Amino acid sequence: MKYIIFLAGVAAVFLLAFLVSNDRKKIKYKPILVMLGLQLILTYFLLNTGVGLIIIKGISKLFEKLLSYAAAGVEFVFGGLANEAAMPFFLTVLLPIVFISVLIGIAQHFRILPFIIKWIGFALSKVNGLGRLESYNAVASAVFGQSEVFISVKKLLGHLPKHRLYTLCTSAMSTVSASILGAYMAMIDPKYVVTALVLNLFGGFIIANIINPYEVTEDDDIIEIEEEKQTFFEMLGEYIMDGFKVAVIVGAMLLGFVALIALINDVFDMIFGITFQTMLGYVFAPVAFLVGIPWAEAVSAGTIMATKLVSNEFVAMIDLGKYAKDMSDRTIGIVSVFLVSFANFSSIGIITGAVKGLHEEQGNTVARFGLKLLYGATLVSILSAAIAGLFL
């Protein structure tokens, strides 16, 4: 039964992407099948083999150690702020983003990250049926984040046609930035975070190949990466401030969204006798079922999945913690994989603003296909969840 539901789920995702395709005749099926096969192999390797579990445990231990270093800085600055034995979310989950951001800056400064991104992107371009720029952008998005990545290719933005810009934006929205991986791992099992990263990378290419198929000529396939020349300490100052800004922005968005959802829930409960989130759960229940979640848990899971779409992944991860005691481990795993991406309504504004800040006209172009961008990125999350469900 699990295999039938998986096939139905993948078929539904492909059909939903096919229905909004810009040019169905240009869809390249071979790269899609190759990448789907790679997703299956890599997911099995990560979740069901001893070597895969060792790798995930190693990554988890690394982030645990990094978070312990970050905790030293947080304790020094905010040590007397928290009550004894309390675990304030902002201090323990969000502020460590500052330290992770510093490490990314150091790796960038010493040319370690650009080397890794360039060659992983080059390898991906051989299997995804897209250009080197699209491949670079997907890997870079997973490191820098959905807004910062566009700074590295800002010289090219004004020359990109609409279809290539859509693919770049889909990759950015489908992934998550390395600076907040530690925050995710403090909230959900690290193995699902790592698995989702791998799945979303390929999933973004698969969905883009269906919704937005095109050919890139050799003359057009140019990567011109913008690099700022800074001293080491200038870089440190910039990445420390960037990390702190991200932590504060995420904290502010959580404060606003959690409060707003609580208000809307109460209003809906008074008028309809059902909370807004529960109503969304019924709407998303068929999606939850198609990714392998038992029908008995589909409404609860659908509630969390829908919450992520209308707010953000942090709010949904907090809710997952509340629902987890009534869910099976398999359902928690599938939902966790779904949550690890930036696919939500607020990301449309974030990406549009980032591009607009670098190129006004292209920012307006992104705004026009914003809903289609979110549609594609959400399909990526659904596809990743369906594949994870096959092996859990």
mmCIF file of C-alpha atoms in Angstrom:
data_model
loop_
_atom_site.group_PDB
_atom_site.id
_atom_site.type_symbol
_atom_site.label_atom_id
_atom_site.label_comp_id
_atom_site.label_asym_id
_atom_site.label_seq_id
_atom_site.Cartn_x
_atom_site.Cartn_y
_atom_site.Cartn_z
ATOM 1 C CA MET A 1 0.000 0.000 0.000
ATOM 2 C CA LYS A 2 2.872 2.362 0.859
ATOM 3 C CA TYR A 3 4.288 2.024 -2.661
ATOM 4 C CA ILE A 4 0.912 2.688 -4.303
ATOM 5 C CA ILE A 5 0.441 5.865 -2.232
ATOM 6 C CA PHE A 6 3.990 6.959 -3.100
ATOM 7 C CA LEU A 7 3.367 6.503 -6.832
ATOM 8 C CA ALA A 8 0.050 8.335 -6.547
ATOM 9 C CA GLY A 9 1.725 11.184 -4.658
ATOM 10 C CA VAL A 10 4.557 11.604 -7.169
ATOM 11 C CA ALA A 11 2.091 11.367 -10.067
ATOM 12 C CA ALA A 12 -0.086 14.072 -8.442
ATOM 13 C CA VAL A 13 2.916 16.396 -8.005
ATOM 14 C CA PHE A 14 4.032 15.882 -11.601
ATOM 15 C CA LEU A 15 0.477 16.422 -12.883
ATOM 16 C CA LEU A 16 0.054 19.636 -10.871
ATOM 17 C CA ALA A 17 3.365 20.906 -12.266
ATOM 18 C CA PHE A 18 2.462 19.792 -15.806
ATOM 19 C CA LEU A 19 -0.865 21.676 -15.700
ATOM 20 C CA VAL A 20 0.905 25.032 -15.267
ATOM 21 C CA SER A 21 3.880 24.288 -17.527
ATOM 22 C CA ASN A 22 5.019 27.142 -19.754
ATOM 23 C CA ASP A 23 5.824 24.823 -22.659
ATOM 24 C CA ARG A 24 4.899 21.154 -22.265
ATOM 25 C CA LYS A 25 6.567 20.178 -25.536
ATOM 26 C CA LYS A 26 9.975 21.246 -24.222
ATOM 27 C CA ILE A 27 9.879 19.185 -21.016
ATOM 28 C CA LYS A 28 13.012 17.017 -20.825
ATOM 29 C CA TYR A 29 11.950 13.754 -19.220
ATOM 30 C CA LYS A 30 15.339 12.055 -19.055
ATOM 31 C CA PRO A 31 16.921 14.530 -16.562
ATOM 32 C CA ILE A 32 13.717 14.414 -14.497
ATOM 33 C CA LEU A 33 13.817 10.615 -14.224
ATOM 34 C CA VAL A 34 17.559 10.625 -13.515
ATOM 35 C CA MET A 35 17.139 13.149 -10.684
ATOM 36 C CA LEU A 36 14.137 11.299 -9.267
ATOM 37 C CA GLY A 37 16.267 8.148 -9.240
ATOM 38 C CA LEU A 38 19.074 10.024 -7.476
ATOM 39 C CA GLN A 39 16.605 11.290 -4.884
ATOM 40 C CA LEU A 40 15.434 7.742 -4.163
ATOM 41 C CA ILE A 41 18.990 6.387 -3.909
ATOM 42 C CA LEU A 42 20.267 9.208 -1.700
ATOM 43 C CA THR A 43 17.213 9.104 0.596
ATOM 44 C CA TYR A 44 17.578 5.344 1.067
ATOM 45 C CA PHE A 45 21.304 5.841 1.725
ATOM 46 C CA LEU A 46 20.736 8.559 4.330
ATOM 47 C CA LEU A 47 17.787 7.012 6.166
ATOM 48 C CA ASN A 48 18.259 3.265 5.794
ATOM 49 C CA THR A 49 21.970 2.450 5.719
ATOM 50 C CA GLY A 50 24.586 2.342 8.455
ATOM 51 C CA VAL A 51 26.946 4.633 6.542
ATOM 52 C CA GLY A 52 24.167 7.158 5.925
ATOM 53 C CA LEU A 53 23.227 7.208 9.609
ATOM 54 C CA ILE A 54 26.895 7.670 10.551
ATOM 55 C CA ILE A 55 27.121 10.666 8.190
ATOM 56 C CA ILE A 56 23.954 12.203 9.620
ATOM 57 C CA LYS A 57 25.130 11.597 13.196
ATOM 58 C CA GLY A 58 28.455 13.203 12.302
ATOM 59 C CA ILE A 59 26.718 16.285 10.888
ATOM 60 C CA SER A 60 24.440 16.385 13.915
ATOM 61 C CA LYS A 61 27.392 16.168 16.325
ATOM 62 C CA LEU A 62 29.169 18.922 14.393
ATOM 63 C CA PHE A 63 26.195 21.259 14.746
ATOM 64 C CA GLU A 64 25.767 20.302 18.407
ATOM 65 C CA LYS A 65 29.381 21.310 18.987
ATOM 66 C CA LEU A 66 28.969 24.546 17.021
ATOM 67 C CA LEU A 67 25.826 25.387 19.005
ATOM 68 C CA SER A 68 27.708 24.756 22.252
ATOM 69 C CA TYR A 69 30.342 27.280 21.129
ATOM 70 C CA ALA A 70 27.578 29.711 20.205
ATOM 71 C CA ALA A 71 26.019 29.160 23.643
ATOM 72 C CA ALA A 72 29.210 30.455 25.269
ATOM 73 C CA GLY A 73 28.770 33.816 23.526
ATOM 74 C CA VAL A 74 25.029 33.938 24.228
ATOM 75 C CA GLU A 75 25.591 33.110 27.919
ATOM 76 C CA PHE A 76 28.224 35.827 28.265
ATOM 77 C CA VAL A 77 25.911 38.512 26.846
ATOM 78 C CA PHE A 78 22.513 37.292 28.110
ATOM 79 C CA GLY A 79 23.507 35.012 31.016
ATOM 80 C CA GLY A 80 21.418 36.735 33.671
ATOM 81 C CA LEU A 81 18.383 37.323 31.467
ATOM 82 C CA ALA A 82 16.807 33.850 31.555
ATOM 83 C CA ASN A 83 15.262 32.190 34.582
ATOM 84 C CA GLU A 84 17.073 29.200 35.986
ATOM 85 C CA ALA A 85 16.374 26.044 33.915
ATOM 86 C CA ALA A 86 14.437 28.114 31.352
ATOM 87 C CA MET A 87 15.084 27.674 27.625
ATOM 88 C CA PRO A 88 14.099 30.926 25.880
ATOM 89 C CA PHE A 89 13.579 30.282 22.169
ATOM 90 C CA PHE A 90 15.344 33.467 21.044
ATOM 91 C CA LEU A 91 18.471 32.755 23.097
ATOM 92 C CA THR A 92 18.835 29.030 22.477
ATOM 93 C CA VAL A 93 17.539 28.639 18.914
ATOM 94 C CA LEU A 94 17.860 31.976 17.123
ATOM 95 C CA LEU A 95 20.966 33.694 18.513
ATOM 96 C CA PRO A 96 23.329 30.800 17.578
ATOM 97 C CA ILE A 97 22.577 31.843 13.964
ATOM 98 C CA VAL A 98 25.086 34.674 14.558
ATOM 99 C CA PHE A 99 27.972 32.258 15.157
ATOM 100 C CA ILE A 100 27.039 29.979 12.232
ATOM 101 C CA SER A 101 26.914 33.092 10.031
ATOM 102 C CA VAL A 102 30.470 33.971 11.123
ATOM 103 C CA LEU A 103 31.729 30.509 10.148
ATOM 104 C CA ILE A 104 30.109 30.858 6.707
ATOM 105 C CA GLY A 105 31.799 34.236 6.323
ATOM 106 C CA ILE A 106 35.209 32.763 7.180
ATOM 107 C CA ALA A 107 34.745 29.911 4.691
ATOM 108 C CA GLN A 108 33.682 32.445 2.071
ATOM 109 C CA HIS A 109 36.608 34.767 2.790
ATOM 110 C CA PHE A 110 39.193 32.015 2.400
ATOM 111 C CA ARG A 111 37.622 30.861 -0.887
ATOM 112 C CA ILE A 112 36.535 27.477 0.507
ATOM 113 C CA LEU A 113 32.808 27.939 -0.151
ATOM 114 C CA PRO A 114 33.146 29.354 -3.684
ATOM 115 C CA PHE A 115 35.268 26.347 -4.652
ATOM 116 C CA ILE A 116 32.727 23.867 -3.230
ATOM 117 C CA ILE A 117 29.733 25.686 -4.731
ATOM 118 C CA LYS A 118 31.366 25.980 -8.158
ATOM 119 C CA TRP A 119 32.235 22.306 -8.512
ATOM 120 C CA ILE A 120 29.050 20.895 -6.988
ATOM 121 C CA GLY A 121 27.135 23.225 -9.314
ATOM 122 C CA PHE A 122 29.208 22.044 -12.270
ATOM 123 C CA ALA A 123 28.480 18.385 -11.436
ATOM 124 C CA LEU A 124 24.755 19.105 -11.042
ATOM 125 C CA SER A 125 24.604 20.858 -14.409
ATOM 126 C CA LYS A 126 25.568 17.549 -16.044
ATOM 127 C CA VAL A 127 22.435 15.789 -14.783
ATOM 128 C CA ASN A 128 19.734 18.436 -14.354
ATOM 129 C CA GLY A 129 19.260 19.541 -17.976
ATOM 130 C CA LEU A 130 19.742 23.187 -16.969
ATOM 131 C CA GLY A 131 22.604 25.672 -17.164
ATOM 132 C CA ARG A 132 25.638 26.151 -14.951
ATOM 133 C CA LEU A 133 24.190 29.387 -13.553
ATOM 134 C CA GLU A 134 21.026 27.603 -12.396
ATOM 135 C CA SER A 135 23.126 24.844 -10.817
ATOM 136 C CA TYR A 136 25.443 27.326 -9.100
ATOM 137 C CA ASN A 137 22.459 29.284 -7.797
ATOM 138 C CA ALA A 138 20.791 26.194 -6.293
ATOM 139 C CA VAL A 139 23.897 25.202 -4.332
ATOM 140 C CA ALA A 140 24.679 28.810 -3.356
ATOM 141 C CA SER A 141 21.079 29.273 -2.121
ATOM 142 C CA ALA A 142 21.566 26.362 0.288
ATOM 143 C CA VAL A 143 24.571 28.196 1.742
ATOM 144 C CA PHE A 144 23.733 31.904 1.631
ATOM 145 C CA GLY A 145 19.913 31.899 1.715
ATOM 146 C CA GLN A 146 17.126 32.999 -0.580
ATOM 147 C CA SER A 147 17.851 36.719 -0.570
ATOM 148 C CA GLU A 148 21.642 36.871 -0.134
ATOM 149 C CA VAL A 149 22.307 34.504 -3.048
ATOM 150 C CA PHE A 150 21.180 37.088 -5.605
ATOM 151 C CA ILE A 151 23.920 39.469 -4.493
ATOM 152 C CA SER A 152 26.524 36.992 -5.792
ATOM 153 C CA VAL A 153 25.010 37.082 -9.312
ATOM 154 C CA LYS A 154 23.823 40.695 -9.352
ATOM 155 C CA LYS A 155 25.820 41.570 -12.498
ATOM 156 C CA LEU A 156 23.791 39.016 -14.436
ATOM 157 C CA LEU A 157 20.317 39.872 -13.108
ATOM 158 C CA GLY A 158 19.590 42.572 -15.671
ATOM 159 C CA HIS A 159 20.425 40.216 -18.556
ATOM 160 C CA LEU A 160 18.409 37.182 -17.448
ATOM 161 C CA PRO A 161 15.193 36.336 -19.329
ATOM 162 C CA LYS A 162 12.058 35.689 -17.293
ATOM 163 C CA HIS A 163 12.234 31.880 -17.575
ATOM 164 C CA ARG A 164 15.784 31.654 -16.186
ATOM 165 C CA LEU A 165 14.955 34.104 -13.393
ATOM 166 C CA TYR A 166 12.000 31.903 -12.393
ATOM 167 C CA THR A 167 14.272 28.857 -12.033
ATOM 168 C CA LEU A 168 16.759 30.819 -9.923
ATOM 169 C CA CYS A 169 13.967 32.023 -7.631
ATOM 170 C CA THR A 170 12.445 28.532 -7.352
ATOM 171 C CA SER A 171 15.796 27.130 -6.225
ATOM 172 C CA ALA A 172 16.158 29.914 -3.674
ATOM 173 C CA MET A 173 12.684 29.349 -2.205
ATOM 174 C CA SER A 174 12.984 25.549 -2.199
ATOM 175 C CA THR A 175 16.154 25.439 -0.115
ATOM 176 C CA VAL A 176 17.199 26.859 3.254
ATOM 177 C CA SER A 177 20.331 28.747 4.265
ATOM 178 C CA ALA A 178 23.181 27.042 6.096
ATOM 179 C CA SER A 179 23.155 29.705 8.820
ATOM 180 C CA ILE A 180 19.816 28.478 10.209
ATOM 181 C CA LEU A 181 20.452 24.733 9.995
ATOM 182 C CA GLY A 182 21.470 24.697 13.646
ATOM 183 C CA ALA A 183 18.170 26.370 14.566
ATOM 184 C CA TYR A 184 16.237 23.705 12.657
ATOM 185 C CA MET A 185 18.248 20.903 14.253
ATOM 186 C CA ALA A 186 17.367 22.274 17.679
ATOM 187 C CA MET A 187 13.675 21.845 16.804
ATOM 188 C CA ILE A 188 13.434 18.696 14.656
ATOM 189 C CA ASP A 189 15.553 15.571 14.168
ATOM 190 C CA PRO A 190 18.774 16.482 12.283
ATOM 191 C CA LYS A 191 18.451 13.475 9.974
ATOM 192 C CA TYR A 192 15.288 14.947 8.466
ATOM 193 C CA VAL A 193 16.974 18.327 8.002
ATOM 194 C CA VAL A 194 19.894 16.760 6.097
ATOM 195 C CA THR A 195 17.592 14.530 4.034
ATOM 196 C CA ALA A 196 15.367 17.484 3.101
ATOM 197 C CA LEU A 197 18.380 19.528 1.983
ATOM 198 C CA VAL A 198 19.418 16.824 -0.477
ATOM 199 C CA LEU A 199 15.884 16.157 -1.706
ATOM 200 C CA ASN A 200 15.002 19.836 -2.180
ATOM 201 C CA LEU A 201 18.151 20.496 -4.182
ATOM 202 C CA PHE A 202 17.142 17.955 -6.831
ATOM 203 C CA GLY A 203 13.421 18.565 -6.372
ATOM 204 C CA GLY A 204 13.819 22.214 -7.330
ATOM 205 C CA PHE A 205 15.387 21.175 -10.627
ATOM 206 C CA ILE A 206 12.705 18.549 -11.282
ATOM 207 C CA ILE A 207 9.778 20.916 -10.754
ATOM 208 C CA ALA A 208 11.489 23.741 -12.672
ATOM 209 C CA ASN A 209 12.089 21.340 -15.573
ATOM 210 C CA ILE A 210 8.347 20.627 -15.749
ATOM 211 C CA ILE A 211 6.865 24.058 -15.015
ATOM 212 C CA ASN A 212 9.528 26.062 -16.781
ATOM 213 C CA PRO A 213 11.375 23.993 -19.441
ATOM 214 C CA TYR A 214 13.922 25.694 -21.699
ATOM 215 C CA GLU A 215 17.268 25.270 -23.407
ATOM 216 C CA VAL A 216 20.377 27.205 -22.429
ATOM 217 C CA THR A 217 22.895 27.813 -25.210
ATOM 218 C CA GLU A 218 26.606 27.677 -24.507
ATOM 219 C CA ASP A 219 26.901 31.405 -25.221
ATOM 220 C CA ASP A 220 24.239 32.187 -22.614
ATOM 221 C CA ASP A 221 25.568 29.799 -19.987
ATOM 222 C CA ILE A 222 27.904 32.267 -18.301
ATOM 223 C CA ILE A 223 28.491 32.620 -14.585
ATOM 224 C CA GLU A 224 29.779 35.986 -13.443
ATOM 225 C CA ILE A 225 29.948 35.974 -9.679
ATOM 226 C CA GLU A 226 30.154 39.230 -7.762
ATOM 227 C CA GLU A 227 32.794 39.136 -5.040
ATOM 228 C CA GLU A 228 33.430 41.873 -2.507
ATOM 229 C CA LYS A 229 37.006 42.590 -1.528
ATOM 230 C CA GLN A 230 37.167 42.963 2.235
ATOM 231 C CA THR A 231 39.702 42.580 4.974
ATOM 232 C CA PHE A 232 39.223 39.659 7.349
ATOM 233 C CA PHE A 233 37.889 41.846 10.153
ATOM 234 C CA GLU A 234 35.553 43.776 7.846
ATOM 235 C CA MET A 235 34.113 40.430 6.791
ATOM 236 C CA LEU A 236 33.729 39.302 10.418
ATOM 237 C CA GLY A 237 31.856 42.466 11.329
ATOM 238 C CA GLU A 238 29.550 42.145 8.315
ATOM 239 C CA TYR A 239 28.671 38.470 8.904
ATOM 240 C CA ILE A 240 28.172 38.988 12.642
ATOM 241 C CA MET A 241 25.694 41.788 11.919
ATOM 242 C CA ASP A 242 24.030 39.783 9.132
ATOM 243 C CA GLY A 243 23.570 36.812 11.462
ATOM 244 C CA PHE A 244 22.116 39.015 14.185
ATOM 245 C CA LYS A 245 19.732 40.671 11.696
ATOM 246 C CA VAL A 246 18.487 37.230 10.583
ATOM 247 C CA ALA A 247 17.943 36.169 14.211
ATOM 248 C CA VAL A 248 16.029 39.356 15.041
ATOM 249 C CA ILE A 249 13.955 39.224 11.828
ATOM 250 C CA VAL A 250 12.989 35.576 12.417
ATOM 251 C CA GLY A 251 12.162 36.402 16.045
ATOM 252 C CA ALA A 252 9.997 39.353 15.016
ATOM 253 C CA MET A 253 8.182 37.290 12.375
ATOM 254 C CA LEU A 254 7.546 34.525 14.910
ATOM 255 C CA LEU A 255 6.177 37.003 17.417
ATOM 256 C CA GLY A 256 3.850 38.511 14.815
ATOM 257 C CA PHE A 257 2.718 35.277 13.149
ATOM 258 C CA VAL A 258 2.163 33.276 16.347
ATOM 259 C CA ALA A 259 0.115 36.129 17.846
ATOM 260 C CA LEU A 260 -1.847 36.662 14.609
ATOM 261 C CA ILE A 261 -2.630 32.958 14.204
ATOM 262 C CA ALA A 262 -3.789 32.803 17.835
ATOM 263 C CA LEU A 263 -6.142 35.737 17.152
ATOM 264 C CA ILE A 264 -7.481 34.241 13.899
ATOM 265 C CA ASN A 265 -7.943 30.850 15.601
ATOM 266 C CA ASP A 266 -10.082 32.433 18.323
ATOM 267 C CA VAL A 267 -12.156 34.408 15.812
ATOM 268 C CA PHE A 268 -12.810 31.309 13.694
ATOM 269 C CA ASP A 269 -13.593 29.264 16.807
ATOM 270 C CA MET A 270 -16.173 31.804 17.961
ATOM 271 C CA ILE A 271 -17.826 32.124 14.532
ATOM 272 C CA PHE A 272 -17.525 28.614 13.059
ATOM 273 C CA GLY A 273 -16.777 26.432 16.081
ATOM 274 C CA ILE A 274 -13.455 25.355 14.508
ATOM 275 C CA THR A 275 -10.038 27.009 14.585
ATOM 276 C CA PHE A 276 -8.455 28.458 11.447
ATOM 277 C CA GLN A 277 -5.545 25.993 11.647
ATOM 278 C CA THR A 278 -7.858 22.997 12.001
ATOM 279 C CA MET A 279 -9.805 24.189 8.959
ATOM 280 C CA LEU A 280 -6.537 24.397 7.011
ATOM 281 C CA GLY A 281 -5.751 20.903 8.269
ATOM 282 C CA TYR A 282 -8.857 19.526 6.565
ATOM 283 C CA VAL A 283 -7.896 21.338 3.340
ATOM 284 C CA PHE A 284 -4.352 19.916 3.426
ATOM 285 C CA ALA A 285 -5.350 16.441 4.691
ATOM 286 C CA PRO A 286 -5.443 14.910 1.154
ATOM 287 C CA VAL A 287 -1.940 16.293 0.513
ATOM 288 C CA ALA A 288 -0.730 14.768 3.784
ATOM 289 C CA PHE A 289 -2.276 11.431 2.814
ATOM 290 C CA LEU A 290 -0.616 11.489 -0.633
ATOM 291 C CA VAL A 291 2.839 11.912 0.902
ATOM 292 C CA GLY A 292 2.334 8.762 2.975
ATOM 293 C CA ILE A 293 0.743 9.969 6.213
ATOM 294 C CA PRO A 294 -2.016 7.657 7.556
ATOM 295 C CA TRP A 295 -5.493 9.141 7.166
ATOM 296 C CA ALA A 296 -6.008 9.072 10.953
ATOM 297 C CA GLU A 297 -3.179 11.594 11.303
ATOM 298 C CA ALA A 298 -3.724 13.465 8.032
ATOM 299 C CA VAL A 299 -5.685 16.396 9.508
ATOM 300 C CA SER A 300 -3.120 17.046 12.259
ATOM 301 C CA ALA A 301 -0.256 16.767 9.771
ATOM 302 C CA GLY A 302 -2.129 18.889 7.228
ATOM 303 C CA THR A 303 -2.605 21.579 9.863
ATOM 304 C CA ILE A 304 1.160 21.862 10.370
ATOM 305 C CA MET A 305 1.899 21.763 6.642
ATOM 306 C CA ALA A 306 -0.648 24.513 5.959
ATOM 307 C CA THR A 307 0.679 26.585 8.875
ATOM 308 C CA LYS A 308 4.109 26.546 7.244
ATOM 309 C CA LEU A 309 2.627 27.759 3.955
ATOM 310 C CA VAL A 310 0.688 30.684 5.440
ATOM 311 C CA SER A 311 3.293 31.696 8.042
ATOM 312 C CA ASN A 312 6.791 30.141 8.009
ATOM 313 C CA GLU A 313 8.661 26.952 8.827
ATOM 314 C CA PHE A 314 9.628 28.058 12.356
ATOM 315 C CA VAL A 315 6.008 28.556 13.403
ATOM 316 C CA ALA A 316 5.147 25.152 11.908
ATOM 317 C CA MET A 317 8.089 23.466 13.666
ATOM 318 C CA ILE A 318 6.906 24.870 16.990
ATOM 319 C CA ASP A 319 3.430 23.454 16.275
ATOM 320 C CA LEU A 320 4.951 20.101 15.301
ATOM 321 C CA GLY A 321 6.482 19.951 18.774
ATOM 322 C CA LYS A 322 3.004 20.428 20.265
ATOM 323 C CA TYR A 323 1.372 17.745 18.075
ATOM 324 C CA ALA A 324 4.273 15.261 18.157
ATOM 325 C CA LYS A 325 3.066 13.318 21.198
ATOM 326 C CA ASP A 326 -0.057 12.264 19.265
ATOM 327 C CA MET A 327 1.786 11.378 16.028
ATOM 328 C CA SER A 328 3.676 8.313 14.870
ATOM 329 C CA ASP A 329 7.424 8.592 14.254
ATOM 330 C CA ARG A 330 6.833 8.100 10.530
ATOM 331 C CA THR A 331 4.388 11.006 10.341
ATOM 332 C CA ILE A 332 6.765 13.250 12.303
ATOM 333 C CA GLY A 333 9.544 12.360 9.850
ATOM 334 C CA ILE A 334 7.464 13.076 6.732
ATOM 335 C CA VAL A 335 6.152 16.388 8.094
ATOM 336 C CA SER A 336 9.666 17.376 9.224
ATOM 337 C CA VAL A 337 11.045 16.921 5.702
ATOM 338 C CA PHE A 338 8.154 18.974 4.289
ATOM 339 C CA LEU A 339 8.899 21.844 6.666
ATOM 340 C CA VAL A 340 12.561 22.304 5.715
ATOM 341 C CA SER A 341 12.246 24.951 3.005
ATOM 342 C CA PHE A 342 11.417 28.632 2.579
ATOM 343 C CA ALA A 343 8.211 27.906 0.612
ATOM 344 C CA ASN A 344 5.671 30.255 2.211
ATOM 345 C CA PHE A 345 3.808 33.440 1.304
ATOM 346 C CA SER A 346 6.216 35.757 3.121
ATOM 347 C CA SER A 347 9.104 34.421 1.009
ATOM 348 C CA ILE A 348 7.494 35.923 -2.113
ATOM 349 C CA GLY A 349 8.052 39.343 -0.571
ATOM 350 C CA ILE A 350 11.550 38.473 0.643
ATOM 351 C CA ILE A 351 12.763 37.279 -2.774
ATOM 352 C CA THR A 352 10.990 40.083 -4.647
ATOM 353 C CA GLY A 353 12.534 42.643 -2.315
ATOM 354 C CA ALA A 354 16.011 41.120 -2.635
ATOM 355 C CA VAL A 355 15.918 41.155 -6.448
ATOM 356 C CA LYS A 356 14.259 44.575 -6.584
ATOM 357 C CA GLY A 357 16.997 46.010 -4.398
ATOM 358 C CA LEU A 358 19.542 44.909 -7.004
ATOM 359 C CA HIS A 359 17.518 45.477 -10.190
ATOM 360 C CA GLU A 360 14.176 47.324 -10.113
ATOM 361 C CA GLU A 361 12.731 45.902 -13.337
ATOM 362 C CA GLN A 362 13.643 42.298 -12.557
ATOM 363 C CA GLY A 363 12.164 42.705 -9.088
ATOM 364 C CA ASN A 364 8.853 43.638 -10.716
ATOM 365 C CA THR A 365 9.143 40.545 -12.922
ATOM 366 C CA VAL A 366 9.561 38.337 -9.850
ATOM 367 C CA ALA A 367 6.527 39.980 -8.219
ATOM 368 C CA ARG A 368 4.395 39.109 -11.265
ATOM 369 C CA PHE A 369 5.181 35.375 -11.066
ATOM 370 C CA GLY A 370 5.303 35.328 -7.242
ATOM 371 C CA LEU A 371 2.318 32.993 -6.735
ATOM 372 C CA LYS A 372 3.550 30.611 -9.426
ATOM 373 C CA LEU A 373 6.936 30.646 -7.709
ATOM 374 C CA LEU A 374 5.365 29.643 -4.386
ATOM 375 C CA TYR A 375 3.271 27.003 -6.182
ATOM 376 C CA GLY A 376 6.406 25.410 -7.648
ATOM 377 C CA ALA A 377 8.405 25.570 -4.401
ATOM 378 C CA THR A 378 5.500 23.990 -2.482
ATOM 379 C CA LEU A 379 5.391 21.138 -5.006
ATOM 380 C CA VAL A 380 9.114 20.616 -4.310
ATOM 381 C CA SER A 381 8.343 20.239 -0.581
ATOM 382 C CA ILE A 382 5.493 17.812 -1.298
ATOM 383 C CA LEU A 383 7.719 15.716 -3.590
ATOM 384 C CA SER A 384 10.472 15.605 -0.933
ATOM 385 C CA ALA A 385 7.970 14.545 1.740
ATOM 386 C CA ALA A 386 6.546 11.797 -0.521
ATOM 387 C CA ILE A 387 10.010 10.359 -1.182
ATOM 388 C CA ALA A 388 10.925 10.491 2.522
ATOM 389 C CA GLY A 389 7.630 8.723 3.300
ATOM 390 C CA LEU A 390 8.668 5.808 1.081
ATOM 391 C CA PHE A 391 11.680 5.045 3.270
ATOM 392 C CA LEU A 392 10.287 5.786 6.714
#
